[in-house]
PDB file of N, CA and C in Angstrom:
ATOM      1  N   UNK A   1       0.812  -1.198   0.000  1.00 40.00           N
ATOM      2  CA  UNK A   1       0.000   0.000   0.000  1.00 40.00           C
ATOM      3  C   UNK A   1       0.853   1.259   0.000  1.00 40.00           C
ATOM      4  N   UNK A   2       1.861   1.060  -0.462  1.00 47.00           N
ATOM      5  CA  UNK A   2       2.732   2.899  -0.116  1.00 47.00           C
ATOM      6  C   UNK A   2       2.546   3.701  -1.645  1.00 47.00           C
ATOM      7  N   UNK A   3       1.491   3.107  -2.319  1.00 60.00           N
ATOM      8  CA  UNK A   3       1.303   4.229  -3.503  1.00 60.00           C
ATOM      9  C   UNK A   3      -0.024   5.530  -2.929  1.00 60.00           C
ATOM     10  N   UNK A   4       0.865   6.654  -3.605  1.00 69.00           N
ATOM     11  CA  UNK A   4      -0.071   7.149  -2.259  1.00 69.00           C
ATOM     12  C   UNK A   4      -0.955   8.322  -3.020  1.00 69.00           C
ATOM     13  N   UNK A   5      -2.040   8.343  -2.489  1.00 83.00           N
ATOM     14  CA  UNK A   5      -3.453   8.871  -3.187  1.00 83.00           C
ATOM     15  C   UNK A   5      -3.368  10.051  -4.311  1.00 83.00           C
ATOM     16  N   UNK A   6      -3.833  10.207  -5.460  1.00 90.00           N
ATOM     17  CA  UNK A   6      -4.517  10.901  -5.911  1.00 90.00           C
ATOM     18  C   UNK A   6      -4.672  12.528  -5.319  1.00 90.00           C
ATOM     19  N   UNK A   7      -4.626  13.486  -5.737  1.00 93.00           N
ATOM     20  CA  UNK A   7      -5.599  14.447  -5.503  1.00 93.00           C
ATOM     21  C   UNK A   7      -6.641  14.412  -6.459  1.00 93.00           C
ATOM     22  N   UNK A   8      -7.944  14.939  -6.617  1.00 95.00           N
ATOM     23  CA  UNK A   8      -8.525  15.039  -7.548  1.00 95.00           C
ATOM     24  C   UNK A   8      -8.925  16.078  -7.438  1.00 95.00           C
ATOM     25  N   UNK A   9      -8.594  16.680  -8.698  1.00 96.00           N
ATOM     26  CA  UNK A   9      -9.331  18.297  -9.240  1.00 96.00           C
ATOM     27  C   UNK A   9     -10.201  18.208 -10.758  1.00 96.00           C
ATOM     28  N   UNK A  10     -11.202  18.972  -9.989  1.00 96.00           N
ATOM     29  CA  UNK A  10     -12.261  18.706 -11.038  1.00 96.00           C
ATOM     30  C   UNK A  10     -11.543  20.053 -12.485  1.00 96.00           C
ATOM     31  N   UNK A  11     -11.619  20.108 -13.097  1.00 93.00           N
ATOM     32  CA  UNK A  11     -11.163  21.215 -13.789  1.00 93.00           C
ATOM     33  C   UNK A  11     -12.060  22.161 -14.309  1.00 93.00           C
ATOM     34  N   UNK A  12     -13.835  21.643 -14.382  1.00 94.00           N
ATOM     35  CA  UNK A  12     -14.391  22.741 -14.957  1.00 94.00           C
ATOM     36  C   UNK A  12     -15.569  23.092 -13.338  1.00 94.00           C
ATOM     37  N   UNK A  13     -14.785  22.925 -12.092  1.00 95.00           N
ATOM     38  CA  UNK A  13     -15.749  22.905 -11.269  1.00 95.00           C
ATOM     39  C   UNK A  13     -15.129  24.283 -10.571  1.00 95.00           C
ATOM     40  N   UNK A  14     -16.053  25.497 -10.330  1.00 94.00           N
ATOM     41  CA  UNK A  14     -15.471  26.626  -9.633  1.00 94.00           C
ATOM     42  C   UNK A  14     -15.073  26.793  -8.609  1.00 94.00           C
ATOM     43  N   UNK A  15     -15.339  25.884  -7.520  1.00 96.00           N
ATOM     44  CA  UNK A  15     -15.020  25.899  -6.398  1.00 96.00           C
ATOM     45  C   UNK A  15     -13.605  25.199  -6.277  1.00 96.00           C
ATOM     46  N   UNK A  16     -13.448  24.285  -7.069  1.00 97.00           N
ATOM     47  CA  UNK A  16     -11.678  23.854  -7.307  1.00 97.00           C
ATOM     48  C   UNK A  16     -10.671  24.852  -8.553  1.00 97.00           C
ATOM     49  N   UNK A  17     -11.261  25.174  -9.226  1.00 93.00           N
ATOM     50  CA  UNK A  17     -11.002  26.266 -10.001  1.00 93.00           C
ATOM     51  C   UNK A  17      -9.781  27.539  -8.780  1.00 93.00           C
ATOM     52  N   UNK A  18     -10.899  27.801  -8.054  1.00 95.00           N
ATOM     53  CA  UNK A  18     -10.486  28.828  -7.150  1.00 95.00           C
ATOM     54  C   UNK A  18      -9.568  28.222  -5.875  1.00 95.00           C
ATOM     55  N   UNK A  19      -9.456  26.837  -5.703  1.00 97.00           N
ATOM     56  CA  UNK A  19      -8.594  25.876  -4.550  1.00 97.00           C
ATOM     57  C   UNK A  19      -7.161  25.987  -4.969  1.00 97.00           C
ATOM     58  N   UNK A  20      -7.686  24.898  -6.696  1.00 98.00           N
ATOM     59  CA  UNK A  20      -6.123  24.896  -7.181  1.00 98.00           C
ATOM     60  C   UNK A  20      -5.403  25.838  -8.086  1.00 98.00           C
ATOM     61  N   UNK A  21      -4.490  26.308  -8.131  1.00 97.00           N
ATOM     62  CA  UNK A  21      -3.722  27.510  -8.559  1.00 97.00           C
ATOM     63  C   UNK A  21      -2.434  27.224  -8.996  1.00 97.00           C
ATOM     64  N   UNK A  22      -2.171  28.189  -9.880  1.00 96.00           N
ATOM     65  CA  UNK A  22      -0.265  27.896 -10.147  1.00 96.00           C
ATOM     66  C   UNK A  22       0.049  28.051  -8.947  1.00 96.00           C
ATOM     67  N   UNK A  23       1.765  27.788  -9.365  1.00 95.00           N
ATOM     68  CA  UNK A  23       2.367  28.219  -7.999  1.00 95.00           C
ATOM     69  C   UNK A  23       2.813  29.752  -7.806  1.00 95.00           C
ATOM     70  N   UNK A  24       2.488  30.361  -9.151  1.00 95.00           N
ATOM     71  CA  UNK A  24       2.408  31.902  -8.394  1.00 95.00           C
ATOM     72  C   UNK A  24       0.729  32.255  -8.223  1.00 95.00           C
ATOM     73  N   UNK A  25       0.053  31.483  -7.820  1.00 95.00           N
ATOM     74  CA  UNK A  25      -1.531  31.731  -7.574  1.00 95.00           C
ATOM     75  C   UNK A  25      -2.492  32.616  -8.738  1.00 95.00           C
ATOM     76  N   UNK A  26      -1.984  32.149  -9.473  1.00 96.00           N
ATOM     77  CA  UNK A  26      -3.323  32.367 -10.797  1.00 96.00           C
ATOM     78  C   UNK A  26      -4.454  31.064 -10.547  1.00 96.00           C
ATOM     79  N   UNK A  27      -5.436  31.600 -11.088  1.00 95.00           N
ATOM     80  CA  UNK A  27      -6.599  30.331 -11.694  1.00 95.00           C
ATOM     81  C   UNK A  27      -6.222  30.141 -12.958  1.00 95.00           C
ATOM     82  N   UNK A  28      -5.608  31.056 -14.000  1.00 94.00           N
ATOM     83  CA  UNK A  28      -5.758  30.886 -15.207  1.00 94.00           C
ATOM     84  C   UNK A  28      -4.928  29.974 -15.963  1.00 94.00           C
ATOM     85  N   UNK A  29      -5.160  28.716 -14.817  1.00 96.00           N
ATOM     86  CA  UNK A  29      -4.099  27.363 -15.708  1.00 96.00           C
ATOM     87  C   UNK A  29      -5.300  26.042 -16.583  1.00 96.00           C
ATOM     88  N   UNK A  30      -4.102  25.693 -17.341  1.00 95.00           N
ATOM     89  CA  UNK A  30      -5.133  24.811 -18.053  1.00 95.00           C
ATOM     90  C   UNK A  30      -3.843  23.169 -18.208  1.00 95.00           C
ATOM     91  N   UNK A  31      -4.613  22.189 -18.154  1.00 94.00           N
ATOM     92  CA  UNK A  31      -3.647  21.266 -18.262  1.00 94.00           C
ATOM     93  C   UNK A  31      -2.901  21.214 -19.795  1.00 94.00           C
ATOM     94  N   UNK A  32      -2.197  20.720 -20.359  1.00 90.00           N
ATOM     95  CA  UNK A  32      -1.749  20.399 -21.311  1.00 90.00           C
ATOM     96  C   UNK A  32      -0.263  19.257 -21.357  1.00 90.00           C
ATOM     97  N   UNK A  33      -0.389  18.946 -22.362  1.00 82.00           N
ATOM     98  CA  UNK A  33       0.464  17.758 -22.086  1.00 82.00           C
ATOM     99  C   UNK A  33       1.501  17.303 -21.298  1.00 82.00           C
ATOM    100  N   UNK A  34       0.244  16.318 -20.380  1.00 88.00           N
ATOM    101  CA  UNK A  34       1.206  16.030 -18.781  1.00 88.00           C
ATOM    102  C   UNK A  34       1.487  17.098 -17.812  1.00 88.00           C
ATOM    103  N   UNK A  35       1.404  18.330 -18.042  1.00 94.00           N
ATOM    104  CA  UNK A  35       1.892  19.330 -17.586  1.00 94.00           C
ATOM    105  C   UNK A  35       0.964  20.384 -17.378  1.00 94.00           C
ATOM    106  N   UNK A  36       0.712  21.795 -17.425  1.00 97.00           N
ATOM    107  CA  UNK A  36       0.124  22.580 -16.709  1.00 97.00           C
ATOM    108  C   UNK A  36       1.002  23.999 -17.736  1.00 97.00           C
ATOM    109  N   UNK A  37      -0.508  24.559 -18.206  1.00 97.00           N
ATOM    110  CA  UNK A  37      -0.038  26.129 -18.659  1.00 97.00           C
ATOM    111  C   UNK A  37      -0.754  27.481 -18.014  1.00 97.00           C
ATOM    112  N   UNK A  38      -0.054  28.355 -17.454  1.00 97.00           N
ATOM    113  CA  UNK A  38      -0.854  29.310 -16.800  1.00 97.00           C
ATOM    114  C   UNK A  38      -0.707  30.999 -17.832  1.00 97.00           C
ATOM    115  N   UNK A  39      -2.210  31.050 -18.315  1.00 96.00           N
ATOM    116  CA  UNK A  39      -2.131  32.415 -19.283  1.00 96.00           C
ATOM    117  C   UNK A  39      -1.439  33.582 -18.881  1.00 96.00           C
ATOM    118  N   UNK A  40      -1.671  33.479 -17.285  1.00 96.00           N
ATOM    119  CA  UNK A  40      -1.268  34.662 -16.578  1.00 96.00           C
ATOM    120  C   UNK A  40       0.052  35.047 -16.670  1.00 96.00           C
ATOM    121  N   UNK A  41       0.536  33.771 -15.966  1.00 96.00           N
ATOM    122  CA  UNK A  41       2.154  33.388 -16.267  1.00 96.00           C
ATOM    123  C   UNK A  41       3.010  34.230 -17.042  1.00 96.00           C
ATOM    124  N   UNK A  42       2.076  33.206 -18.671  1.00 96.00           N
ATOM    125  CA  UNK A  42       3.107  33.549 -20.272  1.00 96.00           C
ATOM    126  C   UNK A  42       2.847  35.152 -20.633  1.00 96.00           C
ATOM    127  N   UNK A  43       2.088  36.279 -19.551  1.00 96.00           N
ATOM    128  CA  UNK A  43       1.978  37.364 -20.079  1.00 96.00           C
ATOM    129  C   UNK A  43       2.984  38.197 -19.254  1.00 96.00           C
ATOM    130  N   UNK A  44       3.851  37.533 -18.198  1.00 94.00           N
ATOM    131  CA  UNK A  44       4.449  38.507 -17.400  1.00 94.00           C
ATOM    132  C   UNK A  44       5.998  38.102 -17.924  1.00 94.00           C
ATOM    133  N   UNK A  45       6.733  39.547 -18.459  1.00 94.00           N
ATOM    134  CA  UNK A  45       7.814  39.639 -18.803  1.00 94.00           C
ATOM    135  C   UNK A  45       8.559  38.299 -17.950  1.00 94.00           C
ATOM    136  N   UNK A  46       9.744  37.423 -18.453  1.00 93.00           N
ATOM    137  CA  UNK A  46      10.430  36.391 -17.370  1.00 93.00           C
ATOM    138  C   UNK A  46       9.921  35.488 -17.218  1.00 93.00           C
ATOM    139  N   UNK A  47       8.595  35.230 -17.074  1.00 92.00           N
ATOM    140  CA  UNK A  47       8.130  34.051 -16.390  1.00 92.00           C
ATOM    141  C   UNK A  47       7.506  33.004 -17.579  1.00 92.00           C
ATOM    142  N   UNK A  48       8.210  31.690 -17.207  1.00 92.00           N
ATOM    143  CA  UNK A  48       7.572  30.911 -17.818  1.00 92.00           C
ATOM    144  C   UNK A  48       6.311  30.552 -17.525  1.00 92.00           C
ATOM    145  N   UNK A  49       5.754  30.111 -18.561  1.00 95.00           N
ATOM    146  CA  UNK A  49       3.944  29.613 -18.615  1.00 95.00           C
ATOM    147  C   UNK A  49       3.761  28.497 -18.047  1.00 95.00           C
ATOM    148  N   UNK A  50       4.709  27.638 -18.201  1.00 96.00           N
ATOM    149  CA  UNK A  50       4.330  26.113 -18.202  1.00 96.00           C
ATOM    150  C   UNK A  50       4.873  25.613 -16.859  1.00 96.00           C
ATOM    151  N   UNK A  51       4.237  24.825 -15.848  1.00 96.00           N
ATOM    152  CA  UNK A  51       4.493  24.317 -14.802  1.00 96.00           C
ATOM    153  C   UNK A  51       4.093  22.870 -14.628  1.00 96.00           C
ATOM    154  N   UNK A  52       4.514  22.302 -13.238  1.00 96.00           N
ATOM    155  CA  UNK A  52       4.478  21.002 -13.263  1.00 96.00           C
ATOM    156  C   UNK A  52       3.530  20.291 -11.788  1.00 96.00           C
ATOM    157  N   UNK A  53       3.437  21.846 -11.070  1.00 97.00           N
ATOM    158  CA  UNK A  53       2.968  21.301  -9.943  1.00 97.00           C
ATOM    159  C   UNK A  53       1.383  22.388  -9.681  1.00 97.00           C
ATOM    160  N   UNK A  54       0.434  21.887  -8.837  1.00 97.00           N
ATOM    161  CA  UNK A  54      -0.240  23.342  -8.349  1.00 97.00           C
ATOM    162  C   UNK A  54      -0.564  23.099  -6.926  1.00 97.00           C
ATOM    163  N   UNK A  55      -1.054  24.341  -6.670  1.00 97.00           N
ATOM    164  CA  UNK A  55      -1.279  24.696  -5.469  1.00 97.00           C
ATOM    165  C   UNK A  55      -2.278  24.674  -4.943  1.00 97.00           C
ATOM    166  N   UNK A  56      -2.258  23.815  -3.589  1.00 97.00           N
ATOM    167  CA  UNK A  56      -3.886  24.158  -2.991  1.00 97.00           C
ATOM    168  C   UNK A  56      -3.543  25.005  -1.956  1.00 97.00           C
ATOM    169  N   UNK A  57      -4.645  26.244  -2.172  1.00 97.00           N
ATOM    170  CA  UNK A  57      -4.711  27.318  -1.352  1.00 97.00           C
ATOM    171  C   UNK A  57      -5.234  27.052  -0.460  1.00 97.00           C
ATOM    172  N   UNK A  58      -6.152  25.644  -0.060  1.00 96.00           N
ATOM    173  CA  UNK A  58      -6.262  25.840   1.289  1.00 96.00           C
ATOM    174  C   UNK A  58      -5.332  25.011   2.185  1.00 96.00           C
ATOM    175  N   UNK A  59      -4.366  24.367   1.678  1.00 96.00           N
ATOM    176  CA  UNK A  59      -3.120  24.013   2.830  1.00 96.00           C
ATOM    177  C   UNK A  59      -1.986  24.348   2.337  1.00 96.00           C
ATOM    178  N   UNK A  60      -1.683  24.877   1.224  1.00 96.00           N
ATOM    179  CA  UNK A  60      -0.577  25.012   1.269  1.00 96.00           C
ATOM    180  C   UNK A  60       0.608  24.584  -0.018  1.00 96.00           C
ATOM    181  N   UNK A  61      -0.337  23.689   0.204  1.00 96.00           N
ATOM    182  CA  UNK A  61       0.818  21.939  -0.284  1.00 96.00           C
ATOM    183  C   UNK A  61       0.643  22.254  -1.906  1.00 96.00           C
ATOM    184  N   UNK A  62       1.970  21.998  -2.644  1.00 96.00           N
ATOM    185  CA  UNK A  62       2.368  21.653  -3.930  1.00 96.00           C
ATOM    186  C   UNK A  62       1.864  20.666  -4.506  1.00 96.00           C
ATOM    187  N   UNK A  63       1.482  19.995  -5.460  1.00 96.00           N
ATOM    188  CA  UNK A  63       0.731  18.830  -5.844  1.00 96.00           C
ATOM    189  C   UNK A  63       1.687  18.769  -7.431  1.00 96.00           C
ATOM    190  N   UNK A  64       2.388  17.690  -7.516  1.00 95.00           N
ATOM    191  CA  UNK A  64       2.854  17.586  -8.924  1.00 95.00           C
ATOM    192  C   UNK A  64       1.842  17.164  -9.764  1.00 95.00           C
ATOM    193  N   UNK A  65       1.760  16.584 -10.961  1.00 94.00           N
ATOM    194  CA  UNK A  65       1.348  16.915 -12.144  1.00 94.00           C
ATOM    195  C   UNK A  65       1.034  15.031 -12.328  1.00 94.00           C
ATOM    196  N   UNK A  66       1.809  14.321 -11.756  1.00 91.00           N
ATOM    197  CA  UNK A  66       1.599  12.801 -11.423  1.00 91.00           C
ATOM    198  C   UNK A  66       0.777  12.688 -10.350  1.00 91.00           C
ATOM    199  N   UNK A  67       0.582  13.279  -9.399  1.00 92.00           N
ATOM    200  CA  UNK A  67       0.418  13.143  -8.431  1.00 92.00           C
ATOM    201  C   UNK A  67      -1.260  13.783  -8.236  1.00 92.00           C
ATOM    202  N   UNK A  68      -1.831  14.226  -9.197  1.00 94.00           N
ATOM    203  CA  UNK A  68      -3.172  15.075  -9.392  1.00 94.00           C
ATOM    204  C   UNK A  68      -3.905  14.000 -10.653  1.00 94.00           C
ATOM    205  N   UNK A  69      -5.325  13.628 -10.236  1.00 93.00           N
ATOM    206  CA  UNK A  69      -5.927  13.542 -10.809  1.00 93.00           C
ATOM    207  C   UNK A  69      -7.052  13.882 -11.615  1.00 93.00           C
ATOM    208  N   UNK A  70      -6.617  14.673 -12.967  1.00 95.00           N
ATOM    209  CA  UNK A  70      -8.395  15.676 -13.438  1.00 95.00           C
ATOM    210  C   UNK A  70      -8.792  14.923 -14.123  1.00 95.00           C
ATOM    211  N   UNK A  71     -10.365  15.772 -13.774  1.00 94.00           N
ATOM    212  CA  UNK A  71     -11.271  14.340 -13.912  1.00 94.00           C
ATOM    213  C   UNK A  71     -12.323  16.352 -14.759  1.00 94.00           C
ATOM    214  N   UNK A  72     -13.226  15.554 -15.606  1.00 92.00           N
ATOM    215  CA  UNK A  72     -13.902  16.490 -16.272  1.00 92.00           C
ATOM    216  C   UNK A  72     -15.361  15.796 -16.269  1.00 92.00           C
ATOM    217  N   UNK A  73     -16.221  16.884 -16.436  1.00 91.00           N
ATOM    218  CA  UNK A  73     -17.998  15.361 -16.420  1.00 91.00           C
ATOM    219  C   UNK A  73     -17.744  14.930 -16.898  1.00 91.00           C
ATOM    220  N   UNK A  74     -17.236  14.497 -18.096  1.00 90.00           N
ATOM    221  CA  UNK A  74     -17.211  12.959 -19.129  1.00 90.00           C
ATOM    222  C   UNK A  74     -15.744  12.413 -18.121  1.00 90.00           C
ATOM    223  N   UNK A  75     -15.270  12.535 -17.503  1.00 88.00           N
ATOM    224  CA  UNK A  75     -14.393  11.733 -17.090  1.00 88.00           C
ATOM    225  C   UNK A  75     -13.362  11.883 -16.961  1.00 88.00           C
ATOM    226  N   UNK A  76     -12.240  11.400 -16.402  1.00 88.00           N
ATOM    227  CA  UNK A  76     -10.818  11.782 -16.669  1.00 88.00           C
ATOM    228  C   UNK A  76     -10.299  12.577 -18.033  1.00 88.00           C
ATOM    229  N   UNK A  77      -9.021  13.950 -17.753  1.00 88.00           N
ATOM    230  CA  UNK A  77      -8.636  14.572 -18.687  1.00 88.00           C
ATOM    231  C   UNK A  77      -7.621  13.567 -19.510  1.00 88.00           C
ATOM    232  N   UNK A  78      -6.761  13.123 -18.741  1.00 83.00           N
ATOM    233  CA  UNK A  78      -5.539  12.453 -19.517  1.00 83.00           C
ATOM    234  C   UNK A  78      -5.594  11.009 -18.999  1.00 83.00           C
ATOM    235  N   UNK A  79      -6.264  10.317 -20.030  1.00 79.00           N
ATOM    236  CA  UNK A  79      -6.928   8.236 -18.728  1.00 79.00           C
ATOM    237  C   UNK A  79      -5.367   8.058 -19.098  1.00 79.00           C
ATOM    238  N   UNK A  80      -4.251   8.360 -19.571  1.00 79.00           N
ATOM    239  CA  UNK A  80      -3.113   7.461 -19.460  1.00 79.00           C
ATOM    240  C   UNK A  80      -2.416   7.534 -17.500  1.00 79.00           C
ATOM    241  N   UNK A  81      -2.461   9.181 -17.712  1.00 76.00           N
ATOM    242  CA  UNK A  81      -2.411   9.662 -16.329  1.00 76.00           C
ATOM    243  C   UNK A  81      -3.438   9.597 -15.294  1.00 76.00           C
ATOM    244  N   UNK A  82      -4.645   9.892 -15.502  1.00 76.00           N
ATOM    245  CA  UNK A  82      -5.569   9.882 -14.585  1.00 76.00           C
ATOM    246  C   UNK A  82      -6.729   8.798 -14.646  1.00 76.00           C
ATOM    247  N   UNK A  83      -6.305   8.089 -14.936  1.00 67.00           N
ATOM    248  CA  UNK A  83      -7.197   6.734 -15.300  1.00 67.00           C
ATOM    249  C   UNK A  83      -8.163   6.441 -13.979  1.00 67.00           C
ATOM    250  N   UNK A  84      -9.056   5.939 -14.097  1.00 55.00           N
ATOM    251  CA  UNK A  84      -9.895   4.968 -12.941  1.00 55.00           C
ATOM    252  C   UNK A  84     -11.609   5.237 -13.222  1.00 55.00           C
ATOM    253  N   UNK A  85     -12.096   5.636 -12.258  1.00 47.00           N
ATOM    254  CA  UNK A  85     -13.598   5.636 -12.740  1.00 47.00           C
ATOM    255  C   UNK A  85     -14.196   6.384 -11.564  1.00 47.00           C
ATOM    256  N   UNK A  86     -13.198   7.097 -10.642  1.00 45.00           N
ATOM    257  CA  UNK A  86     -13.790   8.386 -10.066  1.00 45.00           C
ATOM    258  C   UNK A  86     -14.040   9.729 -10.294  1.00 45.00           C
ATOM    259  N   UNK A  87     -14.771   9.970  -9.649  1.00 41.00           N
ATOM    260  CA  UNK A  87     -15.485  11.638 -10.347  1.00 41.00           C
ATOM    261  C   UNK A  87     -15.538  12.368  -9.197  1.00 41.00           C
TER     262      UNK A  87
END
């Protein structure tokens, strides 16, 4: 048993919308392959767009990009990555 849980973020749900965040705290991320792009990000001189982890604002904690499961109403975003049959 040491594989260890899932987060699950819904991606079109507002109340996780507003939980999970880049790690400079935008909402305006979107997944993309395996990975994570934040609009906000790619508009500020320096900063890259693309990240690997996000943030839940209500503890704190970093969440990598393996380690998160989005799930959309029809179901998982990426079933290679987020495979199973929870919602």
């Amino acid at each position: 048993m040491g594989m260890l849980e899932k987060k699950t973020v819904r991606i079109e749900c507002r109340s996780d919308r507003w939980r999970f965040v880049c790690p400079r705290g935008h909402r305006s991320w979107e997944p993309t392959n395996h990975h994570f792009w934040c609009a906000s990000c790619a508009r500020t001189d320096g900063v890259d767009g693309s990240f690997n982890e996000l943030r839940d604002r209500k503890t704190g904690e970093l969440h990598e990009r393996e380690r998160v499961r989005l799930v959309t109403p029809t179901g998982p975003y990426d079933r290679d990555l987020d495979g199973g049959t929870e919602r």
